[in-house]
Amino acid sequence: DAKTTQPPSMDCAEGRAANLPCNHSTISGNEYVYWYRQIHSQGPQYIIHGLKNNETNEMASLIITEDRKSSTLILPHATLRDTAVYYCIVRHQHQGGKLIFGQGTELSVKP
Amino acid sequence: GAVVSQHPSWVICKSGTSVKIECRSLDFQATTMFWYRQFPKQSLMLMATSNEGSKATYEQGVEKDKFLINHASLTLSTLTVTSAHPEDSSFYICSVEPPGHLSDNEQFFGPGTRLTVL
């Protein structure tokens, strides 16, 4: 499985954009990039995923570099409720649905 | 998103007893569910894949005789921690994936069950 590398923690001011980086330099052509977040003592929540094109939904934008070796999750206007651990995960097309979680980035949104 | 429930949300038990945790998919039928465990300040660790109508597939290092998984219906999977000990105290989380092309589906997670073994 391709592994991901994320900074352990980040701070962001409320109302500003939060840009969370993820390195996945060994990703293969049929692996997707998924982002989940986990608010303290809750189950993870799906945010967004993509293969090679940039993606946007109501929660966030996902920017994947052209070589697919890294990506950035963007929360355009962070709020205090966005404080959570954010996980970047790569998943093989035929992995049988498994999500293998790394250590993630603990994002703290401050007033 | 789809709703996944877990019961109980928390449980305290004595060492040596068995505890059953339920995971229900409320919005769709799921042939596959997943069980994770999370210790404090750590990431989620996949324990096993629960397959409806067949045996669960356990990850390396997870004792199948200690963590019994039963996926008896398309909406219910249960995890039984047998002969629980304090080191089994953890946050247990299940997830469900909708049917369809596996690589393009999101998984929906339950709210988790906090197990404390005294």
Short mmCIF file of C-alpha atoms in Angstrom, two decimals:
data_model
loop_
_atom_site.label_atom_id
_atom_site.label_comp_id
_atom_site.label_asym_id
_atom_site.label_seq_id
_atom_site.Cartn_x
_atom_site.Cartn_y
_atom_site.Cartn_z
CA ASP A 1 0.00 0.00 0.00
CA ALA A 2 1.21 3.48 -0.75
CA LYS A 3 1.99 5.41 2.38
CA THR A 4 1.23 9.01 3.12
CA THR A 5 3.13 11.63 5.05
CA GLN A 6 1.39 14.50 6.78
CA PRO A 7 2.58 17.14 9.23
CA PRO A 8 1.53 16.13 12.75
CA SER A 9 -0.14 19.43 13.55
CA MET A 10 -1.17 22.77 12.09
CA ASP A 11 -2.87 25.91 13.30
CA CYS A 12 -5.25 28.09 11.35
CA ALA A 13 -7.04 31.33 12.16
CA GLU A 14 -10.81 31.23 12.09
CA GLY A 15 -12.17 32.48 8.77
CA ARG A 16 -8.94 31.87 6.92
CA ALA A 17 -8.23 29.07 4.49
CA ALA A 18 -6.67 25.93 5.92
CA ASN A 19 -4.29 24.17 3.56
CA LEU A 20 -3.38 20.66 4.65
CA PRO A 21 -0.57 18.97 2.69
CA CYS A 22 -0.07 15.27 2.08
CA ASN A 23 2.81 13.47 0.40
CA HIS A 24 2.16 10.16 -1.32
CA SER A 25 5.23 9.81 -3.53
CA THR A 26 4.80 6.05 -4.07
CA ILE A 27 1.19 6.25 -5.23
CA SER A 28 0.38 4.07 -8.21
CA GLY A 29 -1.82 4.85 -11.16
CA ASN A 30 -4.91 3.06 -9.86
CA GLU A 31 -4.85 4.44 -6.35
CA TYR A 32 -7.22 7.14 -5.19
CA VAL A 33 -6.52 9.85 -2.63
CA TYR A 34 -9.12 10.10 0.15
CA TRP A 35 -9.46 12.61 2.95
CA TYR A 36 -11.30 11.95 6.19
CA ARG A 37 -11.41 13.87 9.44
CA GLN A 38 -12.09 12.82 12.98
CA ILE A 39 -13.42 15.15 15.61
CA HIS A 40 -12.46 14.11 19.11
CA SER A 41 -14.19 10.90 20.29
CA GLN A 42 -16.28 10.55 17.15
CA GLY A 43 -16.11 8.31 14.10
CA PRO A 44 -14.24 9.61 11.05
CA GLN A 45 -16.14 11.71 8.54
CA TYR A 46 -15.59 11.54 4.79
CA ILE A 47 -14.49 14.82 3.21
CA ILE A 48 -13.46 14.28 -0.39
CA HIS A 49 -11.54 12.02 -2.73
CA GLY A 50 -9.93 12.12 -6.16
CA LEU A 51 -7.81 10.24 -8.66
CA LYS A 52 -5.92 12.86 -10.65
CA ASN A 53 -8.20 15.82 -11.25
CA ASN A 54 -8.83 18.51 -8.70
CA GLU A 55 -12.10 18.08 -6.88
CA THR A 56 -14.41 20.41 -4.98
CA ASN A 57 -17.48 19.82 -2.88
CA GLU A 58 -19.41 21.69 -0.23
CA MET A 59 -16.83 20.91 2.41
CA ALA A 60 -13.47 21.32 0.75
CA SER A 61 -11.28 21.32 -2.34
CA LEU A 62 -8.68 18.71 -3.19
CA ILE A 63 -5.70 19.75 -5.27
CA ILE A 64 -3.60 16.88 -6.65
CA THR A 65 -0.27 17.64 -8.28
CA GLU A 66 0.24 16.62 -11.88
CA ASP A 67 2.65 13.85 -10.93
CA ARG A 68 0.16 12.75 -8.22
CA LYS A 69 2.92 12.53 -5.64
CA SER A 70 1.27 15.02 -3.33
CA SER A 71 -2.03 16.68 -2.65
CA THR A 72 -3.50 19.51 -0.61
CA LEU A 73 -6.83 19.64 1.13
CA ILE A 74 -8.23 23.15 1.31
CA LEU A 75 -10.89 24.27 3.76
CA PRO A 76 -11.73 27.68 2.29
CA HIS A 77 -13.06 29.38 5.42
CA ALA A 78 -12.09 27.43 8.51
CA THR A 79 -14.37 27.56 11.53
CA LEU A 80 -13.80 26.40 15.09
CA ARG A 81 -15.84 23.30 14.28
CA ASP A 82 -13.22 22.29 11.73
CA THR A 83 -10.79 21.53 14.57
CA ALA A 84 -10.06 17.82 14.07
CA VAL A 85 -7.50 15.26 12.95
CA TYR A 86 -7.36 15.10 9.16
CA TYR A 87 -6.32 11.87 7.50
CA CYS A 88 -5.00 11.55 3.96
CA ILE A 89 -5.33 7.98 2.69
CA VAL A 90 -4.49 6.31 -0.60
CA ARG A 91 -6.54 3.32 -1.56
CA HIS A 92 -5.99 0.80 -4.32
CA GLN A 93 -8.77 0.32 -6.81
CA HIS A 94 -9.06 -3.33 -5.90
CA GLN A 95 -8.09 -3.15 -2.26
CA GLY A 96 -11.36 -4.55 -1.13
CA GLY A 97 -12.52 -1.34 0.46
CA LYS A 98 -9.85 -1.16 3.13
CA LEU A 99 -8.85 2.23 4.46
CA ILE A 100 -5.44 2.22 6.12
CA PHE A 101 -5.10 5.28 8.35
CA GLY A 102 -1.82 7.06 8.98
CA GLN A 103 -1.17 9.47 11.82
CA GLY A 104 -2.95 12.41 10.23
CA THR A 105 -2.67 16.14 10.87
CA GLU A 106 -4.20 17.65 13.97
CA LEU A 107 -5.70 20.95 12.81
CA SER A 108 -6.46 23.55 15.45
CA VAL A 109 -8.61 26.45 14.31
CA LYS A 110 -8.15 29.39 16.63
CA PRO A 111 -10.36 32.46 17.12
CA GLY B 1 -24.39 10.84 4.30
CA ALA B 2 -25.50 7.37 5.21
CA VAL B 3 -26.23 6.60 8.82
CA VAL B 4 -24.29 3.95 10.68
CA SER B 5 -25.14 3.22 14.28
CA GLN B 6 -23.23 1.42 16.99
CA HIS B 7 -24.50 -0.01 20.24
CA PRO B 8 -23.59 0.50 22.94
CA SER B 9 -21.86 3.87 22.74
CA TRP B 10 -19.86 3.01 25.81
CA VAL B 11 -19.47 -0.03 28.05
CA ILE B 12 -17.59 -0.86 31.22
CA CYS B 13 -16.97 -4.49 32.03
CA LYS B 14 -14.98 -6.66 34.39
CA SER B 15 -11.84 -8.44 33.29
CA GLY B 16 -12.59 -11.89 31.93
CA THR B 17 -16.08 -11.14 30.65
CA SER B 18 -17.16 -10.89 27.03
CA VAL B 19 -18.61 -7.81 25.40
CA LYS B 20 -20.64 -7.60 22.20
CA ILE B 21 -20.69 -4.47 20.06
CA GLU B 22 -23.25 -3.99 17.29
CA CYS B 23 -22.83 -2.07 14.06
CA ARG B 24 -25.89 -1.33 11.95
CA SER B 25 -26.17 0.16 8.49
CA LEU B 26 -29.43 2.08 8.48
CA ASP B 27 -29.56 3.42 4.94
CA PHE B 28 -28.41 0.57 2.73
CA GLN B 29 -27.53 -3.08 2.72
CA ALA B 30 -23.88 -3.82 3.08
CA THR B 31 -22.16 -7.06 2.26
CA THR B 32 -18.96 -5.69 3.75
CA MET B 33 -18.33 -3.85 6.97
CA PHE B 34 -15.05 -2.98 8.65
CA TRP B 35 -13.96 -2.92 12.28
CA TYR B 36 -11.30 -0.56 13.60
CA ARG B 37 -9.73 -0.01 16.99
CA GLN B 38 -8.27 3.24 18.24
CA PHE B 39 -6.16 3.73 21.35
CA PRO B 40 -5.85 7.18 22.95
CA LYS B 41 -3.77 9.65 20.95
CA GLN B 42 -3.30 7.09 18.18
CA SER B 43 -4.71 6.57 14.72
CA LEU B 44 -7.35 4.04 13.71
CA MET B 45 -6.14 0.51 13.20
CA LEU B 46 -8.07 -1.80 10.90
CA MET B 47 -8.88 -5.02 12.73
CA ALA B 48 -10.95 -7.01 10.27
CA THR B 49 -13.27 -7.03 7.30
CA SER B 50 -16.69 -8.43 8.06
CA ASN B 51 -18.29 -10.31 5.16
CA GLU B 52 -22.00 -11.11 5.13
CA GLY B 53 -22.57 -14.85 5.02
CA SER B 54 -18.92 -15.81 5.31
CA LYS B 55 -15.99 -15.64 7.68
CA ALA B 56 -14.39 -12.35 8.53
CA THR B 57 -10.95 -11.51 7.21
CA TYR B 58 -8.60 -10.45 9.99
CA GLU B 59 -5.59 -8.18 9.70
CA GLN B 60 -2.20 -9.49 10.66
CA GLY B 61 -1.72 -9.59 14.41
CA VAL B 62 -5.42 -9.54 15.29
CA GLU B 63 -6.55 -12.65 17.17
CA LYS B 64 -9.64 -14.05 15.48
CA ASP B 65 -10.55 -16.18 18.49
CA LYS B 66 -10.50 -13.15 20.75
CA PHE B 67 -12.36 -10.76 18.48
CA LEU B 68 -15.31 -12.69 17.10
CA ILE B 69 -17.10 -11.10 14.18
CA ASN B 70 -20.53 -12.13 12.98
CA HIS B 71 -22.11 -10.55 9.91
CA ALA B 72 -25.44 -12.31 10.08
CA SER B 73 -27.46 -9.92 7.93
CA LEU B 74 -26.88 -7.24 5.33
CA THR B 75 -27.40 -4.50 7.89
CA LEU B 76 -25.79 -5.87 11.04
CA SER B 77 -22.30 -6.89 12.06
CA THR B 78 -21.27 -7.68 15.61
CA LEU B 79 -17.87 -7.68 17.25
CA THR B 80 -17.49 -9.71 20.43
CA VAL B 81 -14.45 -9.13 22.58
CA THR B 82 -14.03 -12.40 24.44
CA SER B 83 -12.39 -12.68 27.84
CA ALA B 84 -11.71 -8.98 27.86
CA HIS B 85 -8.69 -7.60 29.70
CA PRO B 86 -7.67 -4.04 30.55
CA GLU B 87 -5.40 -3.87 27.51
CA ASP B 88 -8.50 -4.35 25.33
CA SER B 89 -9.84 -1.02 26.56
CA SER B 90 -10.15 1.08 23.44
CA PHE B 91 -12.44 2.93 21.06
CA TYR B 92 -13.99 0.48 18.59
CA ILE B 93 -15.36 1.90 15.35
CA CYS B 94 -17.14 0.23 12.46
CA SER B 95 -17.56 1.43 8.91
CA VAL B 96 -19.77 0.54 6.01
CA GLU B 97 -19.25 0.95 2.30
CA PRO B 98 -22.17 1.23 -0.11
CA PRO B 99 -22.38 -1.35 -2.88
CA GLY B 100 -20.85 -0.37 -6.16
CA HIS B 101 -17.40 0.18 -7.59
CA LEU B 102 -15.13 -0.14 -4.59
CA SER B 103 -12.53 2.45 -5.44
CA ASP B 104 -14.95 5.27 -5.95
CA ASN B 105 -17.05 4.88 -2.86
CA GLU B 106 -16.77 6.63 0.44
CA GLN B 107 -17.04 4.71 3.66
CA PHE B 108 -19.42 5.75 6.37
CA PHE B 109 -18.28 5.37 9.94
CA GLY B 110 -20.23 4.68 13.06
CA PRO B 111 -19.94 6.92 16.12
CA GLY B 112 -17.73 4.41 17.93
CA THR B 113 -17.99 2.37 21.12
CA ARG B 114 -15.80 3.17 24.10
CA LEU B 115 -14.84 -0.04 25.93
CA THR B 116 -13.31 0.13 29.38
CA VAL B 117 -12.23 -3.13 31.01
CA LEU B 118 -11.65 -2.97 34.74
#
